[in-house]
Each structure stands twice: as C-alpha cells, then as structure tokens.
C-alpha cells in the first residue's frame, strides 16, 4: 500500500522539483542578463561625462574597470545559472549529483520538524478546546 502511494506521488514530486529548477535557473539567468544590460547602459551613460569632465586617463581607467567587472559579474551569474540548471536536471532525472544526499537529508529533517510542530499545535489546540 505504501509503495503504491509513493509511486503515485513521484510524478507530482518530480513536477515540483522541475518547477523549482526552472524558477531558480531562470532567475539566475535573468539576473545575469540584467547585470549585463546595466553594465552596458552605465558604460554608455558614464563614458561621455567622464571624458568631458576629467582628464582622459582617470575616466578611461574607471570605465575599463567597470566594464571588466560588469562583464565578469554577468558571466559569473551566467555560469552559476547554467551550473544550477545542470545540477537540478541531474537531480530531477535521478542521477544523484554531488550534494543530493545532503539536500534529501535536509528535506527530511525539515519535514520531520514540520510534522512535530503540527502535532504540537494540534495537541495544544485540542487541549485548550476541551
């Protein structure tokens, strides 16, 4: 009986895991894109102002620094998003990537604590009602 219940819950559980993967990976990719766009816009707005108002070498150095740091941040967020999506895909398909055991253990502990809190609340509510 318990096996049938687990088999019925597995597709739902996999749908939840896939939705979580899409949400986390998508948000990281959006963050990467926004960082890239923000870097390009800031560069386009700041370059003329810095060149007109300051000596040429200082704004050029600041611009190059901002440009490099923005592109590196954008690339880093992109790599993190792709790594996250890859890890989540492996986890959803059951290939057990590195750290999956810790995730499952944490999920079980969280479920256990939630169950304990629910039982505690039910005991105290039924105790107060009678």
Short mmCIF file of C-alpha atoms in Angstrom, two decimals:
data_model
loop_
_atom_site.label_atom_id
_atom_site.label_comp_id
_atom_site.label_asym_id
_atom_site.label_seq_id
_atom_site.Cartn_x
_atom_site.Cartn_y
_atom_site.Cartn_z
CA UNK A 1 0.00 0.00 0.00
CA UNK A 2 2.79 2.41 0.93
CA UNK A 3 4.65 1.61 -2.30
CA UNK A 4 1.60 2.46 -4.40
CA UNK A 5 1.24 5.75 -2.57
CA UNK A 6 4.92 6.59 -3.18
CA UNK A 7 4.61 5.69 -6.87
CA UNK A 8 1.59 7.96 -7.20
CA UNK A 9 3.39 10.84 -5.50
CA UNK A 10 6.58 10.55 -7.56
CA UNK A 11 5.30 12.32 -10.71
CA UNK A 12 3.96 15.16 -8.58
CA UNK A 13 7.24 15.34 -6.66
CA UNK A 14 9.21 15.43 -9.91
CA UNK A 15 6.97 18.21 -11.24
CA UNK A 16 7.66 20.25 -8.11
CA UNK A 17 11.41 19.62 -8.45
CA UNK A 18 11.34 20.61 -12.12
CA UNK A 19 9.37 23.78 -11.36
CA UNK A 20 11.90 24.67 -8.68
CA UNK A 21 14.77 24.09 -11.09
CA UNK A 22 13.19 26.25 -13.76
CA UNK A 23 12.46 29.01 -11.27
CA UNK A 24 15.94 29.05 -9.73
CA UNK A 25 17.79 28.73 -13.03
CA UNK A 26 15.58 31.25 -14.77
CA UNK A 27 16.03 33.81 -12.02
CA UNK A 28 19.81 33.40 -12.19
CA UNK A 29 19.74 33.84 -15.96
CA UNK A 30 17.55 36.94 -15.62
CA UNK A 31 19.97 38.33 -13.03
CA UNK A 32 22.85 37.67 -15.39
CA UNK A 33 21.09 39.44 -18.24
CA UNK A 34 20.10 42.41 -16.10
CA UNK A 35 23.68 42.79 -14.88
CA UNK A 36 24.95 42.76 -18.44
CA UNK A 37 22.38 45.30 -19.60
CA UNK A 38 23.05 47.51 -16.58
CA UNK A 39 26.78 47.41 -17.27
CA UNK A 40 26.34 48.40 -20.89
CA UNK A 41 23.89 51.21 -20.04
CA UNK A 42 26.11 52.55 -17.27
CA UNK A 43 29.09 52.44 -19.58
CA UNK A 44 27.20 54.27 -22.32
CA UNK A 45 26.00 56.97 -19.92
CA UNK A 46 29.18 57.44 -17.89
CA UNK A 47 31.80 57.45 -20.64
CA UNK A 48 30.99 60.79 -22.26
CA UNK A 49 30.51 62.53 -18.92
CA UNK A 50 33.79 61.23 -17.53
CA UNK A 51 35.73 62.09 -20.67
CA UNK A 52 34.36 65.66 -20.78
CA UNK A 53 34.71 66.48 -17.08
CA UNK A 54 38.01 64.83 -16.15
CA UNK A 55 41.45 64.13 -17.50
CA UNK A 56 41.38 61.31 -20.02
CA UNK A 57 43.33 58.58 -18.21
CA UNK A 58 41.32 58.53 -14.96
CA UNK A 59 37.90 58.08 -16.55
CA UNK A 60 39.35 55.63 -19.02
CA UNK A 61 40.72 53.52 -16.16
CA UNK A 62 37.43 53.74 -14.26
CA UNK A 63 35.48 52.85 -17.38
CA UNK A 64 37.67 49.88 -18.17
CA UNK A 65 37.43 48.69 -14.56
CA UNK A 66 33.63 49.00 -14.55
CA UNK A 67 33.37 47.34 -17.93
CA UNK A 68 35.54 44.39 -16.94
CA UNK A 69 33.86 43.93 -13.55
CA UNK A 70 30.39 44.12 -15.10
CA UNK A 71 31.17 41.58 -17.79
CA UNK A 72 32.84 39.27 -15.25
CA UNK A 73 29.83 39.53 -12.92
CA UNK A 74 27.45 38.86 -15.81
CA UNK A 75 29.50 35.89 -16.96
CA UNK A 76 29.71 34.57 -13.41
CA UNK A 77 25.96 34.75 -12.96
CA UNK A 78 25.50 33.02 -16.31
CA UNK A 79 27.88 30.21 -15.38
CA UNK A 80 26.17 29.85 -11.99
CA UNK A 81 22.77 29.63 -13.68
CA UNK A 82 23.93 27.01 -16.16
CA UNK A 83 25.60 25.00 -13.38
CA UNK A 84 22.45 25.22 -11.29
CA UNK A 85 20.26 24.07 -14.16
CA UNK A 86 22.65 21.20 -14.91
CA UNK A 87 22.68 20.12 -11.26
CA UNK A 88 18.90 20.34 -10.98
CA UNK A 89 18.43 18.38 -14.22
CA UNK A 90 20.66 15.61 -12.88
CA UNK A 91 18.79 15.67 -9.57
CA UNK A 92 15.36 15.53 -11.21
CA UNK A 93 16.37 12.69 -13.52
CA UNK A 94 17.73 10.70 -10.56
CA UNK A 95 21.44 10.73 -11.43
CA UNK A 96 22.32 11.77 -7.84
CA UNK A 97 24.69 14.73 -8.35
CA UNK A 98 27.15 15.86 -5.67
CA UNK A 99 25.28 17.18 -2.64
CA UNK A 100 21.97 15.47 -3.41
CA UNK A 101 22.23 13.33 -0.29
CA UNK A 102 22.62 16.42 1.90
CA UNK A 103 19.64 18.04 0.18
CA UNK A 104 17.48 14.97 0.75
CA UNK A 105 18.61 14.77 4.38
CA UNK A 106 17.78 18.44 4.94
CA UNK A 107 14.38 17.96 3.26
CA UNK A 108 13.62 15.00 5.55
CA UNK A 109 14.68 16.93 8.67
CA UNK A 110 12.55 19.90 7.65
CA UNK A 111 9.55 17.63 7.03
CA UNK A 112 10.10 15.94 10.39
CA UNK A 113 10.25 19.27 12.23
CA UNK A 114 7.14 20.50 10.41
CA UNK A 115 5.33 17.32 11.43
CA UNK A 116 6.46 17.80 15.05
CA UNK A 117 5.24 21.41 15.08
CA UNK A 118 1.91 20.35 13.57
CA UNK A 119 1.43 17.65 16.21
CA UNK A 120 2.46 20.06 18.98
CA UNK A 121 -0.03 22.64 17.74
CA UNK A 122 -2.82 20.10 17.42
CA UNK A 123 -2.19 18.81 20.95
CA UNK A 124 -2.29 22.29 22.43
CA UNK A 125 -5.34 23.36 20.43
CA UNK A 126 -7.32 20.26 21.37
CA UNK A 127 -6.15 20.65 24.98
CA UNK A 128 -7.44 24.25 25.12
CA UNK A 129 -10.74 23.42 23.40
CA UNK A 130 -11.72 20.75 25.96
#
